[in-house]
Amino acid sequence: MELLEIDETTEDTFYRCLHDEIPADPRVIEMRKSWRAKFQPLGHRAKVLKDDSGQVVGLTNYIPVEHSPYEGTDLMAILCMWIHGYDHLVGNQQAKGYGRFMLSEIEADARRSGMHGLVVWAKDYDAWNPVSFYEHMDFERVDQDGLDVLAWKPFNAAAERPSFLRRNTLIATEAADDGRVPVTLCSNGWCGGGCQLCVMARDVSARLPGEVELREVLAWEKDDMRQRGESIDMLYVDGEPFRRDGPPATAAELEASLRARIRARN
């Protein structure tokens, strides 16, 4: 097996988060490519994992923590790790050691790059990206916000503990001046699911002209994350997080929620 930088033969699968069975939305792909073009020179890695037969079975992307959604210095921040877990296409490839191999390769890269440790965002449940996986790989919890957990693995005594960025929800909680339902979109650009959320919110809001006020906060830079929005992709409706945890929301669910709030205002 090999962990390889994406190229013209694998970038489509990477940008689609291994969902090759679903038609790609060019708007989502363009958002991700734009973010990648800005941060690749700053050390962003975008990689796919190939098994011994050459099939893509996983992906990851990581970046120096100074350009990540977390506070810290001289650490490598893992933005995403995913091993194909579906029955279709190449089938469920989890629980075969691929995740451990991928993490060991990321660690080796971080050490070669002179980093003092690794940091990763995970969830405090088993359904998706569980922190328990990283704890089995000698990571320790270093910060927590609800079900969101930040874990790290220091390499030496010089490593400084990272932390989550603290959210500034002022923009998200401001009411619309004319009584419309405010929808606030905080976009970071590196996550396929987050970019899909952005496109979905734009499409649904466009179907409710005069009833919804869509606000977009582009939070690519660390200062933007601190001052203007979120450190992760988030959607707020009427000042409240929409589907913060759990399965991704569908366009129908978002539209139904907005229409219910519109009716309640009339």
Tab-separated table of C-alpha atoms in Angstrom, residues 18-170:
chain	number	residue	atom	x	y	z
A	18	LEU	CA	-14.261	8.888	-2.457
A	19	HIS	CA	-17.890	9.298	-3.604
A	20	ASP	CA	-17.201	8.415	-7.232
A	21	GLU	CA	-20.720	6.999	-7.525
A	22	ILE	CA	-22.253	10.472	-7.183
A	23	PRO	CA	-22.044	13.052	-9.993
A	24	ALA	CA	-19.605	15.771	-9.011
A	25	ASP	CA	-20.910	19.293	-8.467
A	26	PRO	CA	-18.457	21.549	-10.330
A	27	ARG	CA	-19.124	24.358	-7.855
A	28	VAL	CA	-17.926	22.202	-4.969
A	29	ILE	CA	-14.870	21.033	-6.881
A	30	GLU	CA	-13.957	24.609	-7.777
A	31	MET	CA	-14.240	25.738	-4.150
A	32	ARG	CA	-11.913	22.968	-3.042
A	33	LYS	CA	-9.418	23.555	-5.823
A	34	SER	CA	-9.309	27.283	-5.070
A	35	TRP	CA	-8.544	26.606	-1.416
A	36	ARG	CA	-5.913	24.029	-2.366
A	37	ALA	CA	-4.210	26.446	-4.771
A	38	LYS	CA	-3.823	28.988	-1.968
A	39	PHE	CA	-2.599	26.634	0.740
A	40	GLN	CA	-0.502	24.099	-1.139
A	41	PRO	CA	2.463	26.529	-1.172
A	42	LEU	CA	2.021	26.848	2.604
A	43	GLY	CA	2.513	23.131	3.180
A	44	HIS	CA	-0.900	21.575	2.558
A	45	ARG	CA	-0.770	17.888	1.663
A	46	ALA	CA	-3.601	16.186	-0.228
A	47	LYS	CA	-3.086	12.432	-0.476
A	48	VAL	CA	-4.848	9.209	-1.382
A	49	LEU	CA	-4.150	5.733	-0.062
A	50	LYS	CA	-3.800	2.971	-2.638
A	51	ASP	CA	-3.948	-0.704	-1.754
A	52	ASP	CA	-1.587	-3.305	-3.208
A	53	SER	CA	-3.744	-3.617	-6.336
A	54	GLY	CA	-3.643	0.140	-6.984
A	55	GLN	CA	-7.210	0.911	-5.893
A	56	VAL	CA	-7.845	4.115	-3.941
A	57	VAL	CA	-9.158	3.032	-0.529
A	58	GLY	CA	-8.628	6.161	1.552
A	59	LEU	CA	-7.641	9.812	1.647
A	60	THR	CA	-6.221	12.430	3.940
A	61	ASN	CA	-5.243	16.063	3.924
A	62	TYR	CA	-3.111	17.875	6.460
A	63	ILE	CA	-1.302	21.153	6.902
A	64	PRO	CA	0.974	22.989	9.371
A	65	VAL	CA	-1.165	24.011	12.317
A	66	GLU	CA	-0.411	27.712	11.740
A	67	HIS	CA	-2.682	27.549	8.664
A	68	SER	CA	-5.275	25.216	10.179
A	69	PRO	CA	-8.519	25.788	12.101
A	70	TYR	CA	-6.652	25.183	15.396
A	71	GLU	CA	-4.371	27.241	17.598
A	72	GLY	CA	-0.808	25.983	17.880
A	73	THR	CA	2.752	26.176	16.628
A	74	ASP	CA	5.152	23.720	14.979
A	75	LEU	CA	2.583	20.930	14.764
A	76	MET	CA	1.112	19.139	11.770
A	77	ALA	CA	-2.688	19.389	11.753
A	78	ILE	CA	-4.681	16.543	10.233
A	79	LEU	CA	-7.766	18.060	8.645
A	80	CYS	CA	-9.309	14.809	7.463
A	81	MET	CA	-8.636	11.072	7.360
A	82	TRP	CA	-11.069	8.682	5.733
A	83	ILE	CA	-10.951	5.017	4.764
A	84	HIS	CA	-13.648	3.882	2.334
A	85	GLY	CA	-16.458	2.565	4.508
A	86	TYR	CA	-19.247	1.898	1.999
A	87	ASP	CA	-20.382	-1.355	0.411
A	88	HIS	CA	-20.356	0.053	-3.120
A	89	LEU	CA	-17.358	0.686	-5.385
A	90	VAL	CA	-14.254	-0.809	-3.711
A	91	GLY	CA	-16.337	-1.955	-0.728
A	92	ASN	CA	-15.840	-1.394	2.974
A	93	GLN	CA	-12.093	-1.166	3.556
A	94	GLN	CA	-12.183	-0.245	7.231
A	95	ALA	CA	-10.755	-2.415	10.019
A	96	LYS	CA	-7.974	-3.666	7.728
A	97	GLY	CA	-5.108	-1.620	9.124
A	98	TYR	CA	-5.269	1.109	6.485
A	99	GLY	CA	-6.014	3.854	9.002
A	100	ARG	CA	-3.048	2.896	11.168
A	101	PHE	CA	-0.780	2.828	8.116
A	102	MET	CA	-2.008	6.223	6.948
A	103	LEU	CA	-1.501	7.784	10.368
A	104	SER	CA	2.013	6.359	10.627
A	105	GLU	CA	2.864	7.844	7.209
A	106	ILE	CA	1.521	11.251	8.248
A	107	GLU	CA	3.591	11.088	11.423
A	108	ALA	CA	6.726	10.210	9.462
A	109	ASP	CA	6.114	13.156	7.126
A	110	ALA	CA	5.574	15.496	10.079
A	111	ARG	CA	8.817	14.369	11.710
A	112	ARG	CA	10.745	14.838	8.467
A	113	SER	CA	9.280	18.331	8.241
A	114	GLY	CA	10.632	19.244	11.684
A	115	MET	CA	7.278	19.338	13.443
A	116	HIS	CA	7.023	18.777	17.183
A	117	GLY	CA	3.822	16.740	17.024
A	118	LEU	CA	0.477	15.977	15.409
A	119	VAL	CA	-2.966	17.394	16.144
A	120	VAL	CA	-6.303	16.118	14.875
A	121	TRP	CA	-9.986	16.947	15.234
A	122	ALA	CA	-12.274	14.039	16.088
A	123	LYS	CA	-15.690	13.209	17.534
A	124	ASP	CA	-16.575	11.869	20.964
A	125	TYR	CA	-18.711	9.080	19.519
A	126	ASP	CA	-18.081	6.008	17.374
A	127	ALA	CA	-20.234	6.790	14.325
A	128	TRP	CA	-17.662	8.881	12.448
A	129	ASN	CA	-14.016	9.883	12.991
A	130	PRO	CA	-14.031	8.669	16.613
A	131	VAL	CA	-11.410	10.040	18.961
A	132	SER	CA	-11.034	6.517	20.346
A	133	PHE	CA	-9.165	5.514	17.161
A	134	TYR	CA	-6.544	8.178	17.742
A	135	GLU	CA	-6.323	7.355	21.448
A	136	HIS	CA	-5.394	3.797	20.458
A	137	MET	CA	-2.586	5.376	18.418
A	138	ASP	CA	-1.128	7.210	21.449
A	139	PHE	CA	-2.956	10.503	20.948
A	140	GLU	CA	-4.267	12.385	23.987
A	141	ARG	CA	-7.279	14.651	24.329
A	142	VAL	CA	-6.139	18.226	24.636
A	143	ASP	CA	-9.337	20.266	24.142
A	144	GLN	CA	-13.068	19.628	23.797
A	145	ASP	CA	-16.161	21.538	22.735
A	146	GLY	CA	-19.297	19.447	23.060
A	147	LEU	CA	-18.776	16.341	20.941
A	148	ASP	CA	-15.818	17.905	19.124
A	149	VAL	CA	-12.488	16.724	20.488
A	150	LEU	CA	-8.997	17.952	19.695
A	151	ALA	CA	-6.340	15.279	20.213
A	152	TRP	CA	-2.604	15.496	19.864
A	153	LYS	CA	0.564	13.425	19.865
A	154	PRO	CA	3.656	15.380	20.932
A	155	PHE	CA	6.979	14.133	19.594
A	156	ASN	CA	9.239	15.894	22.085
A	157	ALA	CA	9.362	18.224	25.073
A	158	ALA	CA	9.364	21.294	22.837
A	159	ALA	CA	5.790	20.595	21.672
A	160	GLU	CA	3.234	23.155	22.873
A	161	ARG	CA	-0.341	22.125	23.534
A	162	PRO	CA	-2.803	23.151	20.799
A	163	SER	CA	-6.397	24.224	21.294
A	164	PHE	CA	-9.593	24.885	19.420
A	165	LEU	CA	-10.179	28.376	18.139
A	166	ARG	CA	-12.865	30.020	20.223
A	167	ARG	CA	-15.942	30.834	18.185
A	168	ASN	CA	-17.232	34.326	17.546
A	169	THR	CA	-20.960	33.871	16.889
A	170	LEU	CA	-21.864	37.575	16.739
